CSV table of C-alpha atoms and ligand atoms in Angstrom, one decimal:
chain,number,residue,atom,x,y,z
M,299,MET,CA,107.9,85.1,107.1
M,300,ILE,CA,110.5,84.7,104.4
M,301,GLN,CA,113.3,87.3,103.9
M,302,ASP,CA,115.3,88.4,100.9
M,303,GLN,CA,119.1,89.0,100.6
M,304,LEU,CA,118.7,92.4,102.4
M,305,SER,CA,116.5,90.9,105.2
M,306,ARG,CA,113.4,92.4,103.8
M,307,PRO,CA,110.3,90.3,104.6
M,308,LEU,CA,107.7,89.4,101.9
M,309,HIS,CA,104.7,91.4,103.1
M,310,ASP,CA,102.9,93.0,100.2
M,311,LEU,CA,101.7,91.4,96.9
M,312,ARG,CA,100.6,93.7,94.1
M,313,ILE,CA,98.4,91.8,91.6
M,314,SER,CA,98.0,93.2,88.1
M,315,VAL,CA,94.8,91.8,86.7
M,316,ILE,CA,95.0,93.3,83.2
M,317,ASP,CA,97.6,94.9,80.9
M,318,ARG,CA,95.2,97.3,79.3
M,319,CYS,CA,94.0,100.8,80.2
M,320,ASN,CA,91.5,103.4,79.0
M,321,PHE,CA,94.0,106.2,79.5
M,322,ARG,CA,97.4,106.8,77.9
M,323,CYS,CA,99.4,108.6,80.5
M,324,PRO,CA,102.7,109.6,78.9
M,325,TYR,CA,104.9,108.5,81.8
M,326,CYS,CA,103.4,105.0,81.8
M,327,MET,CA,101.7,104.1,78.5
M,328,PRO,CA,102.5,106.8,75.9
M,329,GLY,CA,99.8,106.8,73.1
M,330,GLU,CA,102.3,106.8,70.3
M,331,GLN,CA,103.6,103.4,71.3
M,332,PHE,CA,100.4,102.0,72.7
M,333,HIS,CA,98.2,102.9,69.8
M,334,HIS,CA,94.9,101.4,68.8
M,335,ALA,CA,96.5,98.5,66.9
M,336,TYR,CA,98.9,97.6,69.8
M,337,GLN,CA,98.8,93.9,70.6
M,338,PHE,CA,98.0,93.5,74.3
M,339,LEU,CA,97.7,90.1,76.0
M,340,ASP,CA,94.8,87.9,74.8
M,341,LYS,CA,92.2,87.4,77.6
M,342,ASP,CA,93.1,83.7,78.0
M,343,GLN,CA,96.7,84.8,78.7
M,344,TRP,CA,95.5,86.6,81.9
M,345,LEU,CA,95.4,84.5,85.0
M,346,SER,CA,91.9,83.6,85.8
M,347,PHE,CA,90.3,84.7,89.1
M,348,ASP,CA,90.7,81.2,90.5
M,349,GLU,CA,94.4,81.1,89.5
M,350,ILE,CA,94.9,84.6,91.1
M,351,THR,CA,93.1,83.4,94.3
M,352,ARG,CA,95.2,80.2,94.4
M,353,CYS,CA,98.4,82.2,94.1
M,354,ALA,CA,97.2,84.7,96.7
M,355,ARG,CA,96.4,81.9,99.1
M,356,ILE,CA,99.9,80.5,98.8
M,357,PHE,CA,101.5,84.0,99.1
M,358,VAL,CA,99.5,84.6,102.3
M,359,ALA,CA,100.7,81.3,103.7
M,360,LEU,CA,104.2,82.5,103.1
M,361,GLY,CA,103.6,85.7,105.1
M,362,VAL,CA,101.9,88.2,102.8
M,363,LYS,CA,99.5,90.3,104.7
M,364,LYS,CA,98.5,93.0,102.1
M,365,LEU,CA,97.1,92.5,98.7
M,366,ARG,CA,96.8,95.4,96.2
M,367,LEU,CA,94.9,95.0,92.9
M,368,THR,CA,96.3,97.0,90.0
M,369,GLY,CA,96.5,97.0,86.2
M,370,GLY,CA,96.8,98.7,83.6
M,371,GLU,CA,93.4,99.9,84.8
M,372,PRO,CA,91.9,97.0,87.0
M,373,LEU,CA,88.3,98.1,86.6
M,374,LEU,CA,88.5,97.4,82.9
M,375,ARG,CA,88.6,93.7,83.8
M,376,PRO,CA,85.0,92.4,84.0
M,377,ASP,CA,83.4,91.3,87.3
M,378,MET,CA,86.2,92.6,89.6
M,379,ASP,CA,83.8,92.4,92.6
M,380,VAL,CA,83.9,88.6,92.1
M,381,LEU,CA,87.7,88.5,92.5
M,382,VAL,CA,87.6,90.9,95.5
M,383,ARG,CA,85.1,88.6,97.2
M,384,GLN,CA,87.4,85.6,96.7
M,385,LEU,CA,90.5,87.4,97.9
M,386,ALA,CA,88.7,89.0,100.9
M,387,ALA,CA,87.7,85.4,102.0
M,388,ILE,CA,91.3,84.2,102.3
M,389,GLU,CA,92.3,83.8,105.9
M,390,GLY,CA,95.3,85.9,106.9
M,391,VAL,CA,94.6,88.8,104.4
M,392,GLU,CA,94.8,91.9,106.7
M,393,ASP,CA,94.5,94.5,103.9
M,394,LEU,CA,92.9,94.4,100.5
M,395,ALA,CA,93.3,97.5,98.4
M,396,LEU,CA,92.9,98.6,94.7
M,397,THR,CA,94.6,101.3,92.6
M,398,THR,CA,92.6,102.9,89.8
M,399,ASN,CA,92.6,105.9,87.6
M,400,GLY,CA,89.1,106.6,89.0
M,401,SER,CA,87.3,107.0,85.7
M,402,MET,CA,84.9,104.1,86.4
M,403,LEU,CA,84.6,104.4,90.2
M,404,THR,CA,81.1,105.9,90.2
M,405,GLN,CA,79.8,102.6,88.7
M,406,TRP,CA,82.1,100.2,90.7
M,407,ALA,CA,82.6,101.7,94.2
M,408,PRO,CA,79.4,100.3,95.9
M,409,ARG,CA,80.0,96.7,94.4
M,410,LEU,CA,83.7,96.7,95.4
M,411,LYS,CA,82.8,97.9,98.9
M,412,GLN,CA,80.1,95.2,99.3
M,413,ALA,CA,82.6,92.6,98.0
M,414,GLY,CA,85.0,93.4,100.8
M,415,LEU,CA,87.5,95.8,99.3
M,416,LYS,CA,89.1,97.8,102.2
M,417,ARG,CA,91.0,100.6,100.6
M,418,LEU,CA,91.2,102.7,97.4
M,419,THR,CA,94.0,104.6,95.8
M,420,VAL,CA,93.1,106.9,92.9
M,421,SER,CA,95.7,108.4,90.5
M,422,LEU,CA,95.0,112.1,89.8
M,423,ASP,CA,97.8,114.3,88.5
M,424,SER,CA,95.9,117.6,88.0
M,425,LEU,CA,92.5,119.3,88.6
M,426,ASP,CA,92.9,121.4,85.5
M,427,PRO,CA,90.7,119.8,82.8
M,428,ALA,CA,93.1,120.7,80.0
M,429,VAL,CA,96.2,119.4,81.8
M,430,PHE,CA,94.3,116.3,83.0
M,431,LYS,CA,93.3,115.6,79.4
M,432,GLN,CA,96.9,115.9,78.2
M,433,LEU,CA,98.2,113.8,81.1
M,434,SER,CA,95.7,111.0,80.3
M,435,GLY,CA,96.7,111.0,76.7
M,436,ASP,CA,93.6,112.8,75.6
M,437,ARG,CA,91.5,110.0,77.0
M,438,GLY,CA,90.1,111.1,80.4
M,439,LYS,CA,87.9,113.7,82.0
M,440,VAL,CA,88.8,115.1,85.4
M,441,GLU,CA,85.1,115.4,86.3
M,442,ASP,CA,84.6,111.6,85.9
M,443,VAL,CA,87.5,111.0,88.4
M,444,LEU,CA,86.3,113.6,90.9
M,445,ALA,CA,82.7,112.1,90.7
M,446,GLY,CA,84.2,108.7,91.2
M,447,ILE,CA,86.1,109.8,94.3
M,448,LYS,CA,82.8,111.3,95.6
M,449,ALA,CA,80.9,108.1,94.9
M,450,ALA,CA,83.5,106.0,96.6
M,451,GLY,CA,83.3,108.2,99.7
M,452,ALA,CA,79.5,107.8,99.6
M,453,ALA,CA,80.0,104.0,99.3
M,454,GLY,CA,81.9,104.0,102.5
M,455,PHE,CA,85.6,104.2,101.5
M,456,LYS,CA,87.4,106.4,104.0
M,457,ARG,CA,90.9,108.0,103.7
M,458,ILE,CA,91.1,107.4,99.9
M,459,LYS,CA,94.7,107.8,98.8
M,460,ILE,CA,95.0,110.3,95.9
M,461,ASN,CA,98.3,109.8,94.1
M,462,ALA,CA,99.7,112.7,92.0
M,463,VAL,CA,102.9,112.3,90.0
M,464,VAL,CA,104.6,115.7,89.7
M,465,GLN,CA,106.5,116.6,86.5
M,466,ARG,CA,108.5,119.8,86.2
M,467,GLY,CA,106.9,122.1,83.6
M,468,VAL,CA,103.8,119.9,83.2
M,469,ASN,CA,101.7,120.0,86.4
M,470,ASP,CA,104.1,121.4,89.1
M,471,HIS,CA,102.4,124.8,88.8
M,472,ALA,CA,99.1,123.3,90.1
M,473,ILE,CA,100.3,121.6,93.3
M,474,MET,CA,98.4,124.0,95.6
M,475,ASP,CA,95.1,123.4,93.7
M,476,LEU,CA,95.3,119.7,94.6
M,477,VAL,CA,96.3,120.6,98.2
M,478,ARG,CA,93.4,123.0,98.6
M,479,TYR,CA,90.9,120.6,97.0
M,480,PHE,CA,91.7,117.6,99.3
M,481,ARG,CA,92.6,119.3,102.6
M,482,GLY,CA,90.0,118.6,105.2
M,483,THR,CA,88.2,115.9,103.2
M,484,GLY,CA,89.6,113.0,105.1
M,485,HIS,CA,91.3,111.7,102.0
M,486,VAL,CA,95.1,111.6,101.8
M,487,LEU,CA,96.8,113.4,98.9
M,488,ARG,CA,100.3,112.0,98.1
M,489,PHE,CA,102.7,113.6,95.7
M,490,ILE,CA,104.9,111.1,93.8
M,491,GLU,CA,108.3,112.0,92.3
M,492,TYR,CA,108.4,111.4,88.6
M,493,MET,CA,110.2,108.1,88.0
M,494,ASP,CA,112.0,106.4,85.1
M,495,VAL,CA,109.5,103.5,85.0
M,496,GLY,CA,109.6,101.2,82.0
M,497,ASN,CA,111.4,102.2,78.8
M,498,GLN,CA,109.0,104.6,77.0
M,499,ASN,CA,108.6,107.8,79.0
M,500,HIS,CA,111.9,109.5,78.0
M,501,TRP,CA,112.6,110.3,81.7
M,502,LYS,CA,115.0,113.0,82.5
M,503,TYR,CA,116.3,113.9,86.0
M,504,LYS,CA,115.7,117.6,85.4
M,505,ASN,CA,112.0,116.9,85.1
M,506,VAL,CA,111.8,115.6,88.6
M,507,VAL,CA,110.4,117.9,91.3
M,508,PRO,CA,112.0,116.6,94.6
M,509,SER,CA,109.5,116.2,97.4
M,510,ARG,CA,111.5,118.7,99.6
M,511,ASP,CA,110.6,121.4,97.1
M,512,ILE,CA,106.9,120.4,97.1
M,513,ILE,CA,106.9,120.4,100.9
M,514,ARG,CA,108.5,123.9,100.9
M,515,THR,CA,105.8,125.2,98.5
M,516,ILE,CA,103.0,123.8,100.7
M,517,GLU,CA,104.6,124.9,104.0
M,518,ALA,CA,104.8,128.5,102.7
M,519,VAL,CA,100.9,128.4,102.9
M,520,TYR,CA,100.0,125.6,105.3
M,521,PRO,CA,102.6,124.5,108.0
M,522,LEU,CA,103.1,120.8,108.1
M,523,GLU,CA,104.2,118.4,110.9
M,524,TYR,CA,106.2,115.2,110.1
M,525,MET,CA,104.4,112.0,111.2
M,526,GLY,CA,106.7,109.2,110.0
M,527,GLY,CA,108.5,107.7,107.0
M,528,THR,CA,108.9,104.5,105.1
M,529,GLU,CA,110.5,102.5,108.0
M,530,GLY,CA,107.5,100.0,108.1
M,531,GLY,CA,107.8,99.2,104.4
M,532,ASP,CA,105.4,102.0,103.4
M,533,THR,CA,106.4,104.0,100.4
M,534,ASN,CA,105.0,107.2,101.8
M,535,GLU,CA,106.5,109.9,104.0
M,536,ARG,CA,103.6,111.1,106.1
M,537,TYR,CA,102.9,114.7,107.2
M,538,ARG,CA,99.8,116.4,108.8
M,539,PHE,CA,98.6,119.9,108.4
M,540,LYS,CA,99.3,121.7,111.7
M,541,ASP,CA,95.8,123.3,111.5
M,542,GLY,CA,94.2,119.9,111.8
M,543,GLN,CA,93.0,119.7,108.2
M,544,GLY,CA,94.3,116.1,107.7
M,545,GLU,CA,97.3,114.3,106.3
M,546,ILE,CA,99.4,114.6,103.2
M,547,GLY,CA,102.2,112.3,101.9
M,548,PHE,CA,105.3,112.2,99.7
M,549,ILE,CA,106.7,109.3,97.7
M,550,SER,CA,110.3,110.1,97.0
M,551,SER,CA,111.7,107.2,95.0
M,552,VAL,CA,114.3,109.5,93.3
M,553,SER,CA,115.5,111.9,96.0
M,554,HIS,CA,115.0,109.6,99.0
M,555,ALA,CA,114.9,106.0,97.9
M,556,PHE,CA,113.1,103.5,100.2
M,557,CYS,CA,114.5,100.2,98.8
M,558,GLY,CA,115.9,99.3,102.3
M,559,THR,CA,112.4,98.5,103.6
M,560,CYS,CA,110.8,97.4,100.3
M,561,ASN,CA,108.6,94.4,101.1
M,562,ARG,CA,106.6,94.2,97.8
M,563,LEU,CA,106.4,91.6,95.1
M,564,ARG,CA,104.4,92.1,91.9
M,565,LEU,CA,102.4,89.5,90.0
M,566,SER,CA,101.7,90.5,86.4
M,567,ALA,CA,98.4,89.8,84.6
M,568,GLU,CA,99.9,86.8,82.8
M,569,GLY,CA,101.3,85.3,86.0
M,570,LYS,CA,104.9,86.4,86.2
M,571,MET,CA,106.5,87.5,89.5
M,572,TYR,CA,108.6,90.7,89.5
M,573,THR,CA,110.7,91.5,92.6
M,574,CYS,CA,111.0,95.2,91.7
M,575,LEU,CA,109.1,98.0,89.9
M,576,PHE,CA,112.2,98.4,87.8
M,577,ALA,CA,112.9,94.7,87.3
M,578,THR,CA,114.4,93.5,84.0
M,579,HIS,CA,112.9,90.0,84.1
M,580,GLY,CA,110.1,88.0,85.8
M,581,THR,CA,109.6,84.4,87.0
M,582,ASP,CA,106.7,82.6,85.4
M,583,LEU,CA,104.1,80.9,87.7
M,584,LYS,CA,101.4,80.4,85.0
M,585,GLU,CA,103.0,77.4,83.2
M,586,HIS,CA,103.1,75.7,86.6
M,587,LEU,CA,99.6,76.7,87.5
M,588,ARG,CA,98.3,75.2,84.2
M,589,SER,CA,100.4,72.1,84.3
M,590,GLY,CA,98.8,70.5,87.4
M,591,THR,CA,101.7,71.3,89.8
M,592,THR,CA,101.2,71.3,93.5
M,593,ASP,CA,100.8,74.2,95.9
M,594,ASP,CA,104.0,73.1,97.6
M,595,PHE,CA,106.0,73.4,94.4
M,596,LEU,CA,104.5,76.9,93.8
M,597,ALA,CA,105.4,77.9,97.4
M,598,HIS,CA,108.9,76.6,96.8
M,599,LEU,CA,109.2,78.7,93.6
M,600,ILE,CA,108.0,81.8,95.4
M,601,ARG,CA,110.2,81.2,98.4
M,602,VAL,CA,113.3,80.8,96.2
M,603,THR,CA,112.5,83.8,94.1
M,604,TRP,CA,112.1,86.1,97.1
M,605,MET,CA,115.0,84.7,99.1
M,606,LYS,CA,117.5,85.4,96.3
M,607,ARG,CA,116.1,88.9,95.8
M,608,GLU,CA,118.5,91.8,96.1
M,609,ASP,CA,116.8,94.6,94.1
M,610,ARG,CA,117.4,98.2,95.1
M,611,TYR,CA,117.1,100.0,91.8
M,612,SER,CA,116.1,103.4,93.2
M,613,GLU,CA,119.2,103.4,95.5
M,614,LEU,CA,121.4,102.6,92.5
M,615,ARG,CA,119.5,104.5,89.9
M,616,SER,CA,122.2,106.9,88.7
M,617,GLN,CA,124.8,104.1,88.6
M,618,LEU,CA,122.5,101.6,86.8
M,619,ARG,CA,121.4,104.2,84.2
M,620,GLN,CA,125.0,104.8,83.3
M,621,SER,CA,126.0,101.2,83.1
M,622,PRO,CA,126.5,99.7,79.6
M,623,GLN,CA,124.7,96.5,80.8
M,624,HIS,CA,121.6,98.7,81.4
M,625,LEU,CA,118.8,96.2,80.4
M,626,PRO,CA,115.3,97.1,79.4
M,627,LYS,CA,112.9,97.2,82.4
M,628,VAL,CA,109.4,95.8,82.7
M,629,GLU,CA,106.8,98.3,81.7
M,630,MET,CA,104.9,99.8,84.7
M,631,TYR,CA,101.4,99.2,83.1
M,632,HIS,CA,102.4,95.5,83.1
M,633,ILE,CA,102.9,95.2,86.8
M,634,GLY,CA,101.0,98.1,88.3
M,635,GLY,CA,102.9,101.0,90.0
I,949,SF4,S1,113.1,100.4,93.3
I,949,SF4,FE1,112.6,98.3,93.5
I,949,SF4,S2,113.5,97.6,95.5
I,949,SF4,FE2,113.5,99.8,95.5
I,949,SF4,S3,111.6,100.4,96.5
I,949,SF4,FE3,111.1,100.4,94.3
I,949,SF4,S4,110.3,98.3,93.9
I,949,SF4,FE4,111.4,98.3,95.9
């Protein structure tokens, strides 16, 4: 197990398999910037499934236990069940998960389950068809996502995580609709504080709804019991409904930063390592992967990258945002949330 400058172990690897998405969520990939003529990576710039699997094997040998597949929208990459099968076969992988916008789950869920995928996380910010359409950049239908979640449940996925990013004045009025819809289903709804990811979403602190306010809104109707926080490296503060109707979670990167236990490294679709969601630069693995270098050298590069890591953007957010050296951050769609 390797540790960084803040004694955080490398435990989770988030693998972005594609830089494209069929949605245009304004806080991640605003349609104005990422229009139909926008130049995304060419397919041969993506790491191949064999290159991803080789990297994952080396990361697991260095202590990684959990792999999460992300994008853009990972189910846009063809034959994802092939990659899932390859990663599931790596000895030492304890957890294999995928984050999706859910619009293609109905088609993919059974194949992903059969291939060995263990867990699913679906992004769903509103049940209101009009708000959902607006929040997907006029690209998605909420019915498709709800049907996808149903199909994933039927395919055997339990405790599906449902991630809802809450923005003041956009979807904060519909928090209780989501709560009522997912309570008692066995799936776990998590509210995420709106974050200044990337450089395109014109983030303002005043548009953040702190988790404590969301908890207060829910508790006025359904009393909650605290179950645990982010001490184990998880991003989620866990609660359960006192009436036994399941769990609910809160990811509070703005009001209650969890950098102290952050054990995640991100690998972008074109093979760069990023040590933070708000990183300003990445370390390239692809040129080495494609120049016949050894696994030992790749392991050395990963070890050095992690051991010198000292990222804690969310803890320093207000300071960093004011600093004149404020450099552009990597875009979230490039490395997965
Ligand atoms: S801001 Fe960076 S260091 Fe902090 S929790 Fe997020 S990814 Fe980890």
